[in-house]
PDB file of C-alpha atoms in Angstrom:
ATOM      1  CA  MET A   1     105.082-150.138   5.082  1.00 63.00           C
ATOM      2  CA  LEU A   2     101.827-149.238   3.352  1.00 64.00           C
ATOM      3  CA  ASP A   3     103.693-148.095   0.263  1.00 78.00           C
ATOM      4  CA  GLN A   4     105.612-151.385   0.039  1.00 82.00           C
ATOM      5  CA  PHE A   5     102.300-153.281   0.274  1.00 82.00           C
ATOM      6  CA  ILE A   6     100.763-151.074  -2.482  1.00 83.00           C
ATOM      7  CA  ILE A   7     103.891-151.710  -4.703  1.00 84.00           C
ATOM      8  CA  LEU A   8     103.717-155.441  -4.204  1.00 88.00           C
ATOM      9  CA  ALA A   9      99.955-155.667  -4.726  1.00 87.00           C
ATOM     10  CA  THR A  10     100.175-153.610  -7.895  1.00 87.00           C
ATOM     11  CA  ALA A  11     103.009-155.871  -9.189  1.00 89.00           C
ATOM     12  CA  LEU A  12     100.994-158.925  -8.377  1.00 93.00           C
ATOM     13  CA  PHE A  13      97.925-157.446 -10.131  1.00 92.00           C
ATOM     14  CA  LEU A  14      99.982-157.011 -13.287  1.00 92.00           C
ATOM     15  CA  ALA A  15     101.484-160.464 -13.042  1.00 95.00           C
ATOM     16  CA  LEU A  16      98.024-162.045 -12.617  1.00 95.00           C
ATOM     17  CA  LEU A  17      96.743-160.218 -15.665  1.00 95.00           C
ATOM     18  CA  VAL A  18      99.631-161.651 -17.679  1.00 95.00           C
ATOM     19  CA  VAL A  19      98.816-165.153 -16.314  1.00 96.00           C
ATOM     20  CA  ALA A  20      95.120-164.758 -17.278  1.00 96.00           C
ATOM     21  CA  VAL A  21      95.997-163.643 -20.840  1.00 92.00           C
ATOM     22  CA  ALA A  22      98.516-166.488 -21.284  1.00 91.00           C
ATOM     23  CA  SER A  23      96.126-169.085 -19.953  1.00 91.00           C
ATOM     24  CA  ASP A  24      93.273-167.750 -22.047  1.00 89.00           C
ATOM     25  CA  MET A  25      95.398-167.768 -25.215  1.00 83.00           C
ATOM     26  CA  ARG A  26      96.701-171.303 -24.481  1.00 83.00           C
ATOM     27  CA  SER A  27      93.639-173.138 -23.064  1.00 82.00           C
ATOM     28  CA  HIS A  28      90.766-170.726 -23.578  1.00 83.00           C
ATOM     29  CA  CYS A  29      90.149-170.767 -19.855  1.00 89.00           C
ATOM     30  CA  ILE A  30      90.969-168.339 -16.974  1.00 94.00           C
ATOM     31  CA  PRO A  31      91.663-170.139 -13.786  1.00 96.00           C
ATOM     32  CA  ASN A  32      89.594-169.224 -10.803  1.00 96.00           C
ATOM     33  CA  TRP A  33      92.704-168.798  -8.631  1.00 97.00           C
ATOM     34  CA  VAL A  34      93.856-166.012 -10.959  1.00 96.00           C
ATOM     35  CA  VAL A  35      90.497-164.273 -10.765  1.00 97.00           C
ATOM     36  CA  GLY A  36      90.317-164.781  -7.035  1.00 97.00           C
ATOM     37  CA  GLY A  37      93.830-163.321  -6.668  1.00 96.00           C
ATOM     38  CA  VAL A  38      92.975-160.234  -8.702  1.00 96.00           C
ATOM     39  CA  LEU A  39      89.750-159.730  -6.638  1.00 96.00           C
ATOM     40  CA  ALA A  40      91.617-160.202  -3.301  1.00 95.00           C
ATOM     41  CA  LEU A  41      94.337-157.746  -4.345  1.00 93.00           C
ATOM     42  CA  GLY A  42      91.787-155.221  -5.449  1.00 94.00           C
ATOM     43  CA  LEU A  43      89.841-155.422  -2.180  1.00 95.00           C
ATOM     44  CA  LEU A  44      92.922-155.399   0.018  1.00 93.00           C
ATOM     45  CA  THR A  45      94.677-152.521  -1.851  1.00 91.00           C
ATOM     46  CA  GLN A  46      91.595-150.328  -1.878  1.00 92.00           C
ATOM     47  CA  CYS A  47      90.892-151.039   1.831  1.00 92.00           C
ATOM     48  CA  ALA A  48      94.543-150.422   2.790  1.00 90.00           C
ATOM     49  CA  SER A  49      94.597-147.066   0.915  1.00 87.00           C
ATOM     50  CA  ASP A  50      91.209-145.668   1.833  1.00 88.00           C
ATOM     51  CA  GLY A  51      89.679-147.825   4.639  1.00 91.00           C
ATOM     52  CA  TRP A  52      85.989-148.573   4.485  1.00 94.00           C
ATOM     53  CA  ILE A  53      85.503-146.060   1.672  1.00 95.00           C
ATOM     54  CA  GLY A  54      88.160-147.973  -0.346  1.00 93.00           C
ATOM     55  CA  LEU A  55      86.478-151.250   0.417  1.00 94.00           C
ATOM     56  CA  THR A  56      83.169-149.888  -0.758  1.00 96.00           C
ATOM     57  CA  SER A  57      84.775-148.547  -3.888  1.00 95.00           C
ATOM     58  CA  ALA A  58      86.336-151.948  -4.574  1.00 96.00           C
ATOM     59  CA  ALA A  59      83.040-153.818  -4.076  1.00 96.00           C
ATOM     60  CA  SER A  60      81.217-151.274  -6.278  1.00 97.00           C
ATOM     61  CA  GLY A  61      83.873-151.599  -8.997  1.00 96.00           C
ATOM     62  CA  ALA A  62      83.603-155.352  -8.940  1.00 97.00           C
ATOM     63  CA  LEU A  63      79.851-155.152  -9.211  1.00 97.00           C
ATOM     64  CA  VAL A  64      80.006-152.661 -12.121  1.00 97.00           C
ATOM     65  CA  GLY A  65      82.421-154.979 -13.914  1.00 96.00           C
ATOM     66  CA  LEU A  66      80.176-157.961 -13.303  1.00 96.00           C
ATOM     67  CA  LEU A  67      76.982-156.260 -14.434  1.00 96.00           C
ATOM     68  CA  PHE A  68      78.671-154.585 -17.479  1.00 93.00           C
ATOM     69  CA  PHE A  69      79.745-157.962 -18.999  1.00 94.00           C
ATOM     70  CA  LEU A  70      77.002-160.207 -17.586  1.00 94.00           C
ATOM     71  CA  LEU A  71      74.684-159.467 -20.576  1.00 90.00           C
ATOM     72  CA  PHE A  72      77.403-160.640 -22.899  1.00 90.00           C
ATOM     73  CA  TYR A  73      77.700-163.902 -20.948  1.00 92.00           C
ATOM     74  CA  ILE A  74      73.867-164.322 -20.940  1.00 93.00           C
ATOM     75  CA  ARG A  75      73.848-164.003 -24.726  1.00 88.00           C
ATOM     76  CA  ASN A  76      76.626-166.517 -24.994  1.00 83.00           C
ATOM     77  CA  ALA A  77      79.012-163.964 -26.482  1.00 81.00           C
ATOM     78  CA  MET A  78      81.590-164.183 -23.671  1.00 86.00           C
ATOM     79  CA  GLY A  79      82.746-166.774 -21.252  1.00 88.00           C
ATOM     80  CA  ALA A  80      82.238-166.791 -17.463  1.00 92.00           C
ATOM     81  CA  GLY A  81      85.940-166.408 -16.856  1.00 93.00           C
ATOM     82  CA  ASP A  82      85.952-163.160 -18.855  1.00 94.00           C
ATOM     83  CA  VAL A  83      83.126-161.797 -16.814  1.00 95.00           C
ATOM     84  CA  LYS A  84      84.775-162.768 -13.533  1.00 97.00           C
ATOM     85  CA  LEU A  85      88.113-161.312 -14.600  1.00 97.00           C
ATOM     86  CA  MET A  86      86.418-157.952 -15.481  1.00 97.00           C
ATOM     87  CA  ALA A  87      84.614-157.952 -12.098  1.00 97.00           C
ATOM     88  CA  ALA A  88      87.877-158.822 -10.267  1.00 97.00           C
ATOM     89  CA  SER A  89      89.716-156.026 -12.109  1.00 96.00           C
ATOM     90  CA  GLY A  90      86.884-153.649 -11.203  1.00 96.00           C
ATOM     91  CA  ALA A  91      87.788-154.145  -7.504  1.00 96.00           C
ATOM     92  CA  PHE A  92      91.183-152.794  -8.254  1.00 94.00           C
ATOM     93  CA  LEU A  93      89.893-149.918 -10.425  1.00 95.00           C
ATOM     94  CA  GLY A  94      86.742-148.705  -8.546  1.00 94.00           C
ATOM     95  CA  PRO A  95      83.421-148.064 -10.224  1.00 95.00           C
ATOM     96  CA  ALA A  96      84.303-145.117 -12.487  1.00 94.00           C
ATOM     97  CA  GLY A  97      87.558-146.779 -13.586  1.00 94.00           C
ATOM     98  CA  THR A  98      85.723-149.971 -14.292  1.00 95.00           C
ATOM     99  CA  VAL A  99      83.278-148.289 -16.694  1.00 96.00           C
ATOM    100  CA  LEU A 100      86.234-146.822 -18.595  1.00 95.00           C
ATOM    101  CA  ALA A 101      88.064-150.140 -18.590  1.00 96.00           C
ATOM    102  CA  CYS A 102      84.964-151.943 -19.886  1.00 96.00           C
ATOM    103  CA  GLY A 103      84.695-149.561 -22.730  1.00 95.00           C
ATOM    104  CA  ILE A 104      88.331-149.957 -23.688  1.00 95.00           C
ATOM    105  CA  ALA A 105      88.028-153.716 -23.356  1.00 95.00           C
ATOM    106  CA  LEU A 106      84.990-153.810 -25.648  1.00 93.00           C
ATOM    107  CA  ALA A 107      86.719-151.640 -28.269  1.00 94.00           C
ATOM    108  CA  SER A 108      89.989-153.595 -28.147  1.00 92.00           C
ATOM    109  CA  GLY A 109      88.071-156.865 -28.218  1.00 88.00           C
ATOM    110  CA  LEU A 110      86.381-155.748 -31.421  1.00 87.00           C
ATOM    111  CA  VAL A 111      89.776-155.003 -32.910  1.00 87.00           C
ATOM    112  CA  LEU A 112      90.983-158.403 -31.789  1.00 81.00           C
ATOM    113  CA  ALA A 113      87.945-160.113 -33.443  1.00 78.00           C
ATOM    114  CA  VAL A 114      88.415-158.179 -36.712  1.00 79.00           C
ATOM    115  CA  LEU A 115      92.140-159.115 -36.704  1.00 76.00           C
ATOM    116  CA  ALA A 116      91.336-162.768 -36.109  1.00 71.00           C
ATOM    117  CA  LEU A 117      88.862-162.832 -39.005  1.00 70.00           C
ATOM    118  CA  SER A 118      91.269-161.035 -41.233  1.00 71.00           C
ATOM    119  CA  LEU A 119      93.940-163.597 -40.547  1.00 64.00           C
ATOM    120  CA  ARG A 120      91.857-166.672 -41.062  1.00 60.00           C
ATOM    121  CA  ARG A 121      92.995-167.161 -44.667  1.00 58.00           C
ATOM    122  CA  ILE A 122      96.676-166.655 -43.999  1.00 54.00           C
ATOM    123  CA  SER A 123      98.570-169.858 -43.323  1.00 52.00           C
ATOM    124  CA  LEU A 124     102.078-170.650 -42.405  1.00 47.00           C
ATOM    125  CA  TYR A 125     103.657-173.816 -43.893  1.00 49.00           C
ATOM    126  CA  ALA A 126     106.718-175.626 -42.551  1.00 49.00           C
ATOM    127  CA  PRO A 127     108.037-177.765 -45.472  1.00 52.00           C
ATOM    128  CA  ALA A 128     110.356-179.841 -43.312  1.00 52.00           C
ATOM    129  CA  SER A 129     107.524-181.110 -41.108  1.00 51.00           C
ATOM    130  CA  GLY A 130     104.739-180.825 -43.629  1.00 49.00           C
ATOM    131  CA  LEU A 131     102.633-178.920 -41.034  1.00 46.00           C
ATOM    132  CA  SER A 132     100.417-176.021 -41.950  1.00 45.00           C
ATOM    133  CA  TRP A 133      99.127-173.581 -39.359  1.00 46.00           C
ATOM    134  CA  ARG A 134      96.627-170.652 -39.722  1.00 51.00           C
ATOM    135  CA  LEU A 135      97.509-167.497 -37.830  1.00 51.00           C
ATOM    136  CA  SER A 136      93.905-167.183 -36.759  1.00 52.00           C
ATOM    137  CA  ASP A 137      94.029-170.476 -34.885  1.00 57.00           C
ATOM    138  CA  ALA A 138      95.853-168.692 -32.088  1.00 57.00           C
ATOM    139  CA  LEU A 139      92.998-166.096 -31.826  1.00 61.00           C
ATOM    140  CA  ILE A 140      89.842-168.056 -32.603  1.00 62.00           C
ATOM    141  CA  VAL A 141      88.390-170.908 -30.710  1.00 61.00           C
ATOM    142  CA  GLU A 142      85.191-172.858 -31.532  1.00 61.00           C
ATOM    143  CA  ARG A 143      82.943-173.305 -28.460  1.00 59.00           C
ATOM    144  CA  ASP A 144      79.348-174.513 -28.543  1.00 61.00           C
ATOM    145  CA  GLY A 145      79.337-174.332 -32.309  1.00 63.00           C
ATOM    146  CA  GLN A 146      80.380-170.647 -32.311  1.00 61.00           C
ATOM    147  CA  LYS A 147      83.729-169.062 -33.138  1.00 64.00           C
ATOM    148  CA  LYS A 148      85.067-166.946 -30.267  1.00 67.00           C
ATOM    149  CA  VAL A 149      88.141-164.987 -29.350  1.00 76.00           C
ATOM    150  CA  PRO A 150      89.993-165.259 -26.047  1.00 83.00           C
ATOM    151  CA  TYR A 151      88.933-162.000 -24.410  1.00 88.00           C
ATOM    152  CA  ALA A 152      91.386-161.802 -21.493  1.00 92.00           C
ATOM    153  CA  ALA A 153      93.868-159.794 -23.624  1.00 91.00           C
ATOM    154  CA  ALA A 154      91.205-157.131 -24.187  1.00 93.00           C
ATOM    155  CA  ILE A 155      90.183-156.985 -20.528  1.00 95.00           C
ATOM    156  CA  ALA A 156      93.840-156.786 -19.463  1.00 94.00           C
ATOM    157  CA  LEU A 157      94.439-153.905 -21.961  1.00 94.00           C
ATOM    158  CA  GLY A 158      91.404-152.038 -20.714  1.00 94.00           C
ATOM    159  CA  SER A 159      92.353-152.598 -17.077  1.00 94.00           C
ATOM    160  CA  LEU A 160      95.978-151.516 -17.595  1.00 92.00           C
ATOM    161  CA  VAL A 161      95.145-148.392 -19.595  1.00 92.00           C
ATOM    162  CA  CYS A 162      92.552-147.391 -16.962  1.00 90.00           C
ATOM    163  CA  ALA A 163      94.873-148.192 -14.040  1.00 89.00           C
ATOM    164  CA  GLY A 164      97.549-146.043 -15.704  1.00 87.00           C
ATOM    165  CA  TYR A 165      95.128-143.183 -16.240  1.00 87.00           C
ATOM    166  CA  LEU A 166      93.955-143.352 -12.676  1.00 85.00           C
ATOM    167  CA  GLY A 167      97.555-143.260 -11.423  1.00 82.00           C
ATOM    168  CA  LYS A 168      97.323-146.716  -9.870  1.00 80.00           C
ATOM    169  CA  LEU A 169     100.478-147.932 -11.660  1.00 77.00           C
ATOM    170  CA  THR A 170     102.525-145.050 -10.314  1.00 72.00           C
ATOM    171  CA  PRO A 171     103.909-147.006  -7.291  1.00 61.00           C
ATOM    172  CA  ILE A 172     105.820-149.391  -9.567  1.00 63.00           C
ATOM    173  CA  THR A 173     106.359-147.318 -12.735  1.00 58.00           C
ATOM    174  CA  GLY A 174     107.042-143.853 -11.178  1.00 58.00           C
ATOM    175  CA  LEU A 175     105.003-142.403 -14.065  1.00 52.00           C
ATOM    176  CA  THR A 176     102.233-139.976 -13.319  1.00 54.00           C
ATOM    177  CA  ASN A 177      99.263-139.237 -15.658  1.00 52.00           C
TER     178      ASN A 177
END
């Protein structure tokens, strides 16, 4: 019974990360219900696996994720949804895993930003409709007079790589690290 719960919770965690990325790419917003779902799954999964120690690990991971990205939010370099998503993912990963996931997210976010800047001059033109579209429009949004990239993809990548490394994806993939 516990194994089935862990499999379901892990699958839902992955699905919610996909929803967060899709929403951030489309509307540049991560819904609170997605973040709340990821947080609840992290807390429940850790508690079901390891009892009070797991719950403590989940809360610590959430706190590490929050604190790690809070400075970026304060400096207006990241949105509140991004910070909340990293904190929620931290509940699933635990404190040590969250530090690794934050590092991977920051590195992949840098690559995403460089890619977006590199693509800003490349345009696609549809002669039949007369519409022109820049590839970077999908990656860059202007908010508060600053150009920003949707960061949920970088956070999801960091979380997935770390979850795989920690063996947390084993219940649904069957792969071990």
